[in-house]
Structures are given as C-alpha cells and as structure tokens.
mmCIF file of C-alpha atoms in Angstrom:
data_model
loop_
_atom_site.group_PDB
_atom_site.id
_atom_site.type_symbol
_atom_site.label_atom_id
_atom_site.label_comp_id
_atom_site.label_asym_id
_atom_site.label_seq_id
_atom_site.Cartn_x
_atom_site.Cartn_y
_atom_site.Cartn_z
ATOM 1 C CA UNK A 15 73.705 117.445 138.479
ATOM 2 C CA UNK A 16 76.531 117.504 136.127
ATOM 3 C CA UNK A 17 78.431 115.124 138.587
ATOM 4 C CA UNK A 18 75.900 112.527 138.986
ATOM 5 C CA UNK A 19 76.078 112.578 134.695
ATOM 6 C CA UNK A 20 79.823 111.765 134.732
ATOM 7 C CA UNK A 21 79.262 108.879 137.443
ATOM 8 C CA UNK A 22 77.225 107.397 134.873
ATOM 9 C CA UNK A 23 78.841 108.442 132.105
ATOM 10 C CA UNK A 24 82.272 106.691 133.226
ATOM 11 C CA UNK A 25 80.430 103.485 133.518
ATOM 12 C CA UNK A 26 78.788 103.584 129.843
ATOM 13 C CA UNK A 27 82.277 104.618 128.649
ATOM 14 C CA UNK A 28 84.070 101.705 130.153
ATOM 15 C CA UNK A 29 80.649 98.958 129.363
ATOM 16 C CA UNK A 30 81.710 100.619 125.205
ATOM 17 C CA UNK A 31 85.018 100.122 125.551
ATOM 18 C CA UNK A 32 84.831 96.596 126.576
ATOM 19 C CA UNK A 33 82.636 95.527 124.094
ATOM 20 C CA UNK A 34 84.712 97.314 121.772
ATOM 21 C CA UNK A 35 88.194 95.543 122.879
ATOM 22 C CA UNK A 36 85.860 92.468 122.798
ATOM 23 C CA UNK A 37 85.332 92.594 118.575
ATOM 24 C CA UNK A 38 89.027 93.486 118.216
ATOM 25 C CA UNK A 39 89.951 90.095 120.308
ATOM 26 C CA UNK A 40 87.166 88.435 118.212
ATOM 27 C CA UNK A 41 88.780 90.039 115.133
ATOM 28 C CA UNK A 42 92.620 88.851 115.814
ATOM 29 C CA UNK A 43 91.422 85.580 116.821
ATOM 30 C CA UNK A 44 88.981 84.575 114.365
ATOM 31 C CA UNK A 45 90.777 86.152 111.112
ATOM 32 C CA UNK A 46 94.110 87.302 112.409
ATOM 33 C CA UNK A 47 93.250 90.754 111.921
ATOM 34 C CA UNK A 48 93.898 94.292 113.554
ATOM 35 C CA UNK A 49 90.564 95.963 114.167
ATOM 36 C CA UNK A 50 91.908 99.530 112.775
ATOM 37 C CA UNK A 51 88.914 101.127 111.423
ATOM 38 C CA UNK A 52 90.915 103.611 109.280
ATOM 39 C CA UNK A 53 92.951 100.845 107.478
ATOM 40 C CA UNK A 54 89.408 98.661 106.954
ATOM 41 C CA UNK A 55 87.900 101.779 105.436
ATOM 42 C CA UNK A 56 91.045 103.141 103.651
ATOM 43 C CA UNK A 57 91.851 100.150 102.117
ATOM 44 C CA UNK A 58 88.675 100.318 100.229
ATOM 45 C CA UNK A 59 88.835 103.765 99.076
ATOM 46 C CA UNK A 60 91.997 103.404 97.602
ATOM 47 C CA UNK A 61 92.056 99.868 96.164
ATOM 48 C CA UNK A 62 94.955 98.847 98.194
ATOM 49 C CA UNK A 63 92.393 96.374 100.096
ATOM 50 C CA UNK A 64 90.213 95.077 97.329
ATOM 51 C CA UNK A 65 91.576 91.651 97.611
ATOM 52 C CA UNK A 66 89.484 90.925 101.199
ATOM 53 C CA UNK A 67 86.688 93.966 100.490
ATOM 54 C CA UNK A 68 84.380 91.123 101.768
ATOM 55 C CA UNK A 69 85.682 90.560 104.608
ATOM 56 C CA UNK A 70 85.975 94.770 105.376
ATOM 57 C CA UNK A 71 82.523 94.817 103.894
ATOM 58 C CA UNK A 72 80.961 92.758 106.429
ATOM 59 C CA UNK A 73 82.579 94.020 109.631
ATOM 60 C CA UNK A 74 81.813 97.590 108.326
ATOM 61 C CA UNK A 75 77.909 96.517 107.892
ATOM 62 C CA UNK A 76 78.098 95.056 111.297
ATOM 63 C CA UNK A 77 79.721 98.788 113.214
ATOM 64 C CA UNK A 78 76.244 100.039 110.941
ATOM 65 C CA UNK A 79 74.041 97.368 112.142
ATOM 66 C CA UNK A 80 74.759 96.833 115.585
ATOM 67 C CA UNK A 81 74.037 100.935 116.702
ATOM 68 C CA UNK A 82 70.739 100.456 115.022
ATOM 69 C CA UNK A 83 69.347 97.859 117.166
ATOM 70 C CA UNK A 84 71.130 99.161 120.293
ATOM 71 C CA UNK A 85 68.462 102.621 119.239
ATOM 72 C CA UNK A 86 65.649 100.696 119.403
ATOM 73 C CA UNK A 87 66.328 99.938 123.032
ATOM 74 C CA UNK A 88 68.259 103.129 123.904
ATOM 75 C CA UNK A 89 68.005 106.533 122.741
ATOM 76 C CA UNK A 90 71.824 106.994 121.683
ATOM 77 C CA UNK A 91 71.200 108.751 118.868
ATOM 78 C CA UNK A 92 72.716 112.282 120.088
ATOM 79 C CA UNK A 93 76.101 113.416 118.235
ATOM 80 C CA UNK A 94 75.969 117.028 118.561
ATOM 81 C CA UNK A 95 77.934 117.240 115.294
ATOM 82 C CA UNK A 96 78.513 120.636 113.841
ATOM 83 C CA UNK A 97 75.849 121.347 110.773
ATOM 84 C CA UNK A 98 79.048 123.806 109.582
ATOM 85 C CA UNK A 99 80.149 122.815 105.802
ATOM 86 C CA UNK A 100 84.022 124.254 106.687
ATOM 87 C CA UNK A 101 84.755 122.848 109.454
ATOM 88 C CA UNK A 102 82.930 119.669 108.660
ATOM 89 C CA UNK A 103 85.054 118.979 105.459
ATOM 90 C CA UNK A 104 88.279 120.680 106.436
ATOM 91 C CA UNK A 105 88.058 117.949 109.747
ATOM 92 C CA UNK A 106 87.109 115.115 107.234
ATOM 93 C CA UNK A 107 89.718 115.808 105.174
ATOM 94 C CA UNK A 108 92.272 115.888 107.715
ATOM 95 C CA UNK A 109 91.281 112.343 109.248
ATOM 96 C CA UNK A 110 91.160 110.819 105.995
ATOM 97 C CA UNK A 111 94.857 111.680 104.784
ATOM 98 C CA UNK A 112 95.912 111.576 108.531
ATOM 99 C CA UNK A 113 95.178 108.554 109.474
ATOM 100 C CA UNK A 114 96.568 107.358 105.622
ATOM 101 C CA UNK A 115 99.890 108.456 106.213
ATOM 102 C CA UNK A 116 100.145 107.519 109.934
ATOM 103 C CA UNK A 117 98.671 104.106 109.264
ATOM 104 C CA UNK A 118 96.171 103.812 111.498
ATOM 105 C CA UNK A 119 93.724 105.991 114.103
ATOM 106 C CA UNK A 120 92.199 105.408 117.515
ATOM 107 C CA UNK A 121 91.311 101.924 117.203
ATOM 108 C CA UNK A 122 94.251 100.671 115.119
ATOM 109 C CA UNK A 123 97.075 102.419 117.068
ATOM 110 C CA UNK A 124 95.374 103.284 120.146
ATOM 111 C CA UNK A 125 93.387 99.762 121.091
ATOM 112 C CA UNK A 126 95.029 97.513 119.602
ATOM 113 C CA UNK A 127 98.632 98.647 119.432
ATOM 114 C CA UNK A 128 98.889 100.003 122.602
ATOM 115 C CA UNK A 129 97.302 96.566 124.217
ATOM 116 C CA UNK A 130 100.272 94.470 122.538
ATOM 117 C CA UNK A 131 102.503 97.326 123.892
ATOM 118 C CA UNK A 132 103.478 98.500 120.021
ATOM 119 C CA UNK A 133 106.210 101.706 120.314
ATOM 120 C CA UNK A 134 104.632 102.781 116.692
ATOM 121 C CA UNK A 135 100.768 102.811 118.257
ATOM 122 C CA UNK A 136 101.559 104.579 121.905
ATOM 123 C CA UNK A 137 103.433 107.702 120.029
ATOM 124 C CA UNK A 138 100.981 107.838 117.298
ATOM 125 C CA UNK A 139 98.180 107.894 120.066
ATOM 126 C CA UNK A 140 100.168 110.504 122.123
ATOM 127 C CA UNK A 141 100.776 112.384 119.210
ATOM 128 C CA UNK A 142 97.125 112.696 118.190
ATOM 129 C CA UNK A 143 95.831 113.758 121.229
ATOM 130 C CA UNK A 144 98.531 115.621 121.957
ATOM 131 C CA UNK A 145 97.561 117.960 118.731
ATOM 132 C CA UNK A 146 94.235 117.264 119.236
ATOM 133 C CA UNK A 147 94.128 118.993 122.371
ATOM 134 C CA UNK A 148 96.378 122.105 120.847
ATOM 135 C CA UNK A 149 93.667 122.396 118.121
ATOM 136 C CA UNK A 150 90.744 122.558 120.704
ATOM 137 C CA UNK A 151 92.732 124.990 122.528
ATOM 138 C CA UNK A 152 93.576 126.966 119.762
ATOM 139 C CA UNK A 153 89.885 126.694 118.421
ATOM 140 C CA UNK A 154 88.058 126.857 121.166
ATOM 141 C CA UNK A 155 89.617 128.685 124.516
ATOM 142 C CA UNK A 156 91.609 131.346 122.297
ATOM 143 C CA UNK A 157 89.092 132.028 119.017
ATOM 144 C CA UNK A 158 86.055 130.711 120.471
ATOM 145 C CA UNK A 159 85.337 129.430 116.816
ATOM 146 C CA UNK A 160 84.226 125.694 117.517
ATOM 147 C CA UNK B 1 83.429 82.100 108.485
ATOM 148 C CA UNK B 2 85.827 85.103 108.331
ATOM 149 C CA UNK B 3 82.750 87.012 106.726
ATOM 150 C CA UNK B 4 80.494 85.935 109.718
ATOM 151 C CA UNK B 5 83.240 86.671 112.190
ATOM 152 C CA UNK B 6 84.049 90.095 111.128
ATOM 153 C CA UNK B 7 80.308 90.822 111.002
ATOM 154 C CA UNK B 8 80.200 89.636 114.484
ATOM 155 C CA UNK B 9 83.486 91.913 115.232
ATOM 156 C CA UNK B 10 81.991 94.685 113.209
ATOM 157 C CA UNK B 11 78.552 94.416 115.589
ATOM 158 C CA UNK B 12 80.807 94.451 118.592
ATOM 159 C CA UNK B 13 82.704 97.172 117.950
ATOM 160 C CA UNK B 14 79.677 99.105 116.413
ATOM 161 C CA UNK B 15 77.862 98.763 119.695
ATOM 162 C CA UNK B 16 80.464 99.608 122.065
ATOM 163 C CA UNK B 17 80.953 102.807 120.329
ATOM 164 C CA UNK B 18 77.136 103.817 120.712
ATOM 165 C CA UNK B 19 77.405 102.530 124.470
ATOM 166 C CA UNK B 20 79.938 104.435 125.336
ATOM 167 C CA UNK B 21 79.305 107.497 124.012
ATOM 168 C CA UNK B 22 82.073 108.002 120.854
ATOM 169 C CA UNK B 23 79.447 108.824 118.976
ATOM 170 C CA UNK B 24 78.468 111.840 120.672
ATOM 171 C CA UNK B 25 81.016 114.357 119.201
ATOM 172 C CA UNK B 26 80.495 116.658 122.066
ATOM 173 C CA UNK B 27 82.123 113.832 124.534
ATOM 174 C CA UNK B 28 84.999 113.674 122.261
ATOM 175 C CA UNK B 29 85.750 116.844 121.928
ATOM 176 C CA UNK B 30 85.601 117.430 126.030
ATOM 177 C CA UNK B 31 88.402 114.861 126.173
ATOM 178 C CA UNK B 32 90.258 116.582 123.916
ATOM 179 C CA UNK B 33 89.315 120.347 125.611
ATOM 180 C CA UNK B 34 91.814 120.308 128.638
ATOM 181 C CA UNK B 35 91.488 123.989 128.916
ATOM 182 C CA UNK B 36 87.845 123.907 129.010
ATOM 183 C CA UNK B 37 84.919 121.955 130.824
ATOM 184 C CA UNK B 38 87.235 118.398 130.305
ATOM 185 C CA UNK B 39 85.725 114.862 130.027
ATOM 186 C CA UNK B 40 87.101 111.820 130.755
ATOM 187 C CA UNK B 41 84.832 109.363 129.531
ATOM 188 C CA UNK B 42 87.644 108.541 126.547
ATOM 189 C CA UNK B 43 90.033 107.611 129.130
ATOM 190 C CA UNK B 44 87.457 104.748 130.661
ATOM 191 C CA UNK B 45 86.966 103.613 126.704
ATOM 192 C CA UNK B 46 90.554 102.928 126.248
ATOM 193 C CA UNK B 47 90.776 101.549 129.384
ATOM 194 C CA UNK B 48 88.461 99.133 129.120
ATOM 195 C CA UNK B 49 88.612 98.346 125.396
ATOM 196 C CA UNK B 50 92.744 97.188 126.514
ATOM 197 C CA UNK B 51 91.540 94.143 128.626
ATOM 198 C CA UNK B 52 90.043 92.145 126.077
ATOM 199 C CA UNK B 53 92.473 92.961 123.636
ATOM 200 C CA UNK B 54 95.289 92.637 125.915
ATOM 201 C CA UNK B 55 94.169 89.156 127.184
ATOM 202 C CA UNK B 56 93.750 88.207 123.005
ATOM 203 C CA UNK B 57 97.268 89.130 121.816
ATOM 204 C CA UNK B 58 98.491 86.993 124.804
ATOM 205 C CA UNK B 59 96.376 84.056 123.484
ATOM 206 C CA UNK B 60 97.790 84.761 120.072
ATOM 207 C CA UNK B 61 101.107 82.931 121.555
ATOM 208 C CA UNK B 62 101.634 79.719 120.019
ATOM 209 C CA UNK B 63 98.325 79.644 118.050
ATOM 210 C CA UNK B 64 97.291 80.368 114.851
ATOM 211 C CA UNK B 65 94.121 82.642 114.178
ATOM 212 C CA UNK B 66 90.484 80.331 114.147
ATOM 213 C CA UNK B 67 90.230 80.617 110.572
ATOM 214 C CA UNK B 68 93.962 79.716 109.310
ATOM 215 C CA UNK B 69 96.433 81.990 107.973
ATOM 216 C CA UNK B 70 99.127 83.664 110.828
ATOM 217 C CA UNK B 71 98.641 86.215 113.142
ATOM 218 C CA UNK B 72 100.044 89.931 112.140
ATOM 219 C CA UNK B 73 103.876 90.178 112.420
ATOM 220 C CA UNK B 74 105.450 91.952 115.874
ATOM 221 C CA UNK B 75 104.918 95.845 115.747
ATOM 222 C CA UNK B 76 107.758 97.443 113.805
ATOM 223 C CA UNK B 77 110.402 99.097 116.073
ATOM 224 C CA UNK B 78 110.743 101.976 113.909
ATOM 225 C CA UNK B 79 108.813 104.960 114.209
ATOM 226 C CA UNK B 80 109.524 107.283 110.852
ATOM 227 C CA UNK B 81 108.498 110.869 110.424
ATOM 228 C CA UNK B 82 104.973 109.526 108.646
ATOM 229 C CA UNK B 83 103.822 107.912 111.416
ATOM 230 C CA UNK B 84 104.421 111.565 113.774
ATOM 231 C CA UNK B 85 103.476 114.001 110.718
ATOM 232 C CA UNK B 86 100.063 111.471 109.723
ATOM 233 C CA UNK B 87 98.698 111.031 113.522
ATOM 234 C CA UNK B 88 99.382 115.445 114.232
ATOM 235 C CA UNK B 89 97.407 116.045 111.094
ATOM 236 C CA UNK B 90 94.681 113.179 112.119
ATOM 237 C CA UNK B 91 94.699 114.787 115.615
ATOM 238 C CA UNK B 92 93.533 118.288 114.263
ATOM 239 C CA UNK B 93 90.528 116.822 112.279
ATOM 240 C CA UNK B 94 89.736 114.400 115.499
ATOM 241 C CA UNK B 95 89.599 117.925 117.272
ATOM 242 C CA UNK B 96 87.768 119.681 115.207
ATOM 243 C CA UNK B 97 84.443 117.730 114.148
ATOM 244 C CA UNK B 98 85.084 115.464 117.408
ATOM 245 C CA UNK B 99 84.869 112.227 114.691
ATOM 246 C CA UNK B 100 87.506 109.920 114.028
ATOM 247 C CA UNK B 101 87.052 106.788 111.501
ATOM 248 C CA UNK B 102 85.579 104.203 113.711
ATOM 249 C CA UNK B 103 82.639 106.441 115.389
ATOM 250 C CA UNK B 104 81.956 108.104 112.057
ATOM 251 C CA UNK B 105 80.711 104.836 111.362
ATOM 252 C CA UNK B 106 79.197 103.596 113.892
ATOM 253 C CA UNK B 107 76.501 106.780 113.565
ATOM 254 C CA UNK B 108 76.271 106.360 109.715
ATOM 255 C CA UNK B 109 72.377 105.380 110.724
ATOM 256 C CA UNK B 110 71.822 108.195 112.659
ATOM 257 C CA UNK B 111 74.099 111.222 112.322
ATOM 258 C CA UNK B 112 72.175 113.066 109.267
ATOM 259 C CA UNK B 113 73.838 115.303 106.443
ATOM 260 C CA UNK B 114 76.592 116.536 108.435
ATOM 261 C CA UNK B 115 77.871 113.200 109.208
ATOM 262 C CA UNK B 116 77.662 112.478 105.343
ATOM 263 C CA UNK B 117 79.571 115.345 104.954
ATOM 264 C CA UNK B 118 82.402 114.672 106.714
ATOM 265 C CA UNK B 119 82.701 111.194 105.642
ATOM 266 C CA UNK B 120 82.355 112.090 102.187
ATOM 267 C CA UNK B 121 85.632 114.839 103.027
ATOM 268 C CA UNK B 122 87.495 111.508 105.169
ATOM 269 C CA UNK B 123 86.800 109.137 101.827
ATOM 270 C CA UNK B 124 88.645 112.175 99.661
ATOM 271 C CA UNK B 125 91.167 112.475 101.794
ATOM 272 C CA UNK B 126 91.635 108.727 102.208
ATOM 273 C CA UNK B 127 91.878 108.577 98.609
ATOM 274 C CA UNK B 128 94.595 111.501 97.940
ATOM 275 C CA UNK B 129 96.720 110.188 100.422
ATOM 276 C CA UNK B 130 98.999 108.035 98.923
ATOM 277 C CA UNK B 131 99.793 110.943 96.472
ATOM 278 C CA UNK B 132 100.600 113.081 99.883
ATOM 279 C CA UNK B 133 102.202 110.184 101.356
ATOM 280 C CA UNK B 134 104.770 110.212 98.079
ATOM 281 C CA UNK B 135 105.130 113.399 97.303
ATOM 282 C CA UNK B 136 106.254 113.824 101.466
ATOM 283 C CA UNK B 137 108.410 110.260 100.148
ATOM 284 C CA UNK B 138 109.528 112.356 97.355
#
C-alpha cells in the first residue's frame, strides 16, 4: 500500500517541480530575476528590498493565490505541521536568520543556482541538507522528540 | 509587465509547491529522515524543477531579460564562511518544522495558527539577521 503511494507520489513531486522550475525560467526571463523565495521575502522584512516591494509583492500574492485555486480542484491542503509553540518558533527562527546570512534557501541556491551550475548554491544546498538530516537524526531516531 | 510577470511566476511556483507535495511538512521531513522511514519525493522536485530552469539560464546567453534591464551577474566563485555557517543553521530549522521559505508560503491559505507561527518566528529572524550577520562580520 505504502508502495503504490510513493509511485504516485514521485510523479506529483516531479509534475511540482516542473511547474516550479517553470516560474523561475518565467522569472529570469521576464524580469531578470532569481526566484529565491528567502531573498523576495527577506528583502521586505528588512528594508533592503523596498525599492521593487511591488514587484516581490505580486509574485508573493501569486505563491498565495495559485494553491488556493489548485484546493478547489484538489484536496492538498494536508501539512501535518507541528501545533508545538517551541519547536515551531525555534525552527522559524532558524530559517529566517539562516537563510539571511547564507543568502538564499531551497529555491534560490538549490533551483536556481544549482541549474546554472553556481559553486556558492550546490555547497549551500549540500550543506543544508546535510545538517538537516543530522538534526532529524538527532531529533528524531536518538530523542524521539519530533 | 514585471508586476504581471512575477504574479504569473509567483502562481507558478505557488502551484508546483502544492502539486508536489512541499507543503506537506511530513514529506519534507522524510527526505530529510535518512535514518528513518526516508522519502524521496524532494529528490524528483529538484529534479524536475532543474529542466526548465536549466534550459532558461542557457537562453539567458546573448539576450537581455523581456522587460529590459540585464540578467544577474555569473555566480560568485567564492564561497565564505557565511554562506556554510547561514545554510547549517537554515538546515536545522528546515529539519525541524519540515518548512523552508518558499512552502511556508505557498500554504499561507491553508496551514492554520501553526503556520502563522512559524512565519511570524522566520520574519523575526529575517529581520535580526543583518545584526547576526555583522556582529559574525565583526
């Protein structure tokens, strides 16, 4: 049962990531911009991107928009996300000033740095899964915590 | 334009993250759980989000983006202790909420209080961090 979930599962992941390597192309090509959702978000929380907040703005409404007509075809709507405060804010925390400091996250290095074959994006994504997968083993196989 | 483009962009990559799963913090985490019951699914994402991106920085050649302006400059070489130290702390949060910026997003509309929660903690920490990024500078 769990099997025939994957085989499906595989295919939704890849039909996602498509579409999702399709706005960054649409992004560099139309505006010239890297689709990094960290720096598009970041940028307006600290000021340092106030000069195009429109532009942010608007592809920020549309990552809102889109899911919300994709649920009125297709129940999607499961996240499993944790309902626990600590662990919800220490892992908030840590993604905002992360992904700050390192200058971009999964989209920014990982799509589109890796796809142009940037040095800078395939460490950073190594090294974030790389301690990603330490903290779930740490938090999960040896203190059964999360 | 560039507003109706990135809206378009935004939509795109909005969607894919809901049809793939990325929102589902329970398939991100099984990526990241090697040790445990591990799932792949994040592999196929990446995967497939590379082609179209791939194929558009080799169009970028020679062009100049739709809506005027220049392309972003050729990836820096250097790799400097900010970009290790900022993706192993970004890699612990990923790990343990199973959210990173994009899909924490993308399930604004549907992920209830606790999603509020942490992106209340990610706008905080987005905010300090050019004081950590100086005083690690400093």
């Amino acid at each position: 049962m769990e099997n025939i979930a994957f085989q499906i599962d595989w295919l939704y992941g890849l039909i996602g990531g498509l579409f999702i390597g399709l706005g960054g192309a649409v992004f560099l090509l139309g505006n010239g911009r890297i689709m990094g959702a960290s720096g598009l978000i970041g940028g307006l929380v600290d000021g340092s991107g106030w000069s195009n907040a429109a532009e942010r703005i608007a592809f920020l409404a549309g990552v809102v928009i889109m899911p919300i007509i994709v649920l009125q075809f297709w129940d999607r709507s499961e996240t499993n996300i944790t309902d626990n405060v600590v662990q919800l804010v220490a892992a908030g925390l840590l993604v905002g000033v992360g992904t700050r400091i390192a200058n971009g996250c999964t989209s920014g290095h990982g799509v589109c740095g890796i796809s142009r074959l940037s040095l800078r994006g395939i460490v950073a994504t190594v090294f974030y899964i790389m301690a990603g997968g330490l903290t779930m083993a740490l938090f999960r196989a040896v203190l059964g915590w999360i | 334009m560039k507003l109706v483009i990135a809206l378009i962009a935004g939509m795109l990559f909005g969607g894919g993250l809901v049809v793939s799963g990325m929102t589902d913090t329970a398939k991100v985490q099984g990526w990241l759980d090697v040790f445990g019951a591990w799932d792949p699914t994040l592999a196929f994402v990446m995967g497939g989000a590379m082609i179209p991106m791939a194929i558009a920085w080799v169009l970028t050649k020679g062009r100049s983006p739709m809506t005027g302006g220049n392309f972003p400059a050729p990836p820096e070489p250097k790799l400097g202790r900010n970009l290790i130290v900022g993706s192993v702390i970004f890699g612990m949060g990923w790990a343990l909420a199973g959210l990173c910026p994009g899909p924490s997003i993308a399930a604004i509309s549907f992920g209830g209080t606790s999603l509020w929660i942490f992106l209340v903690a990610m706008g905080a920490g987005m905010f300090v961090a050019p004081r950590v990024r100086a005083m690690m500078d400093a």
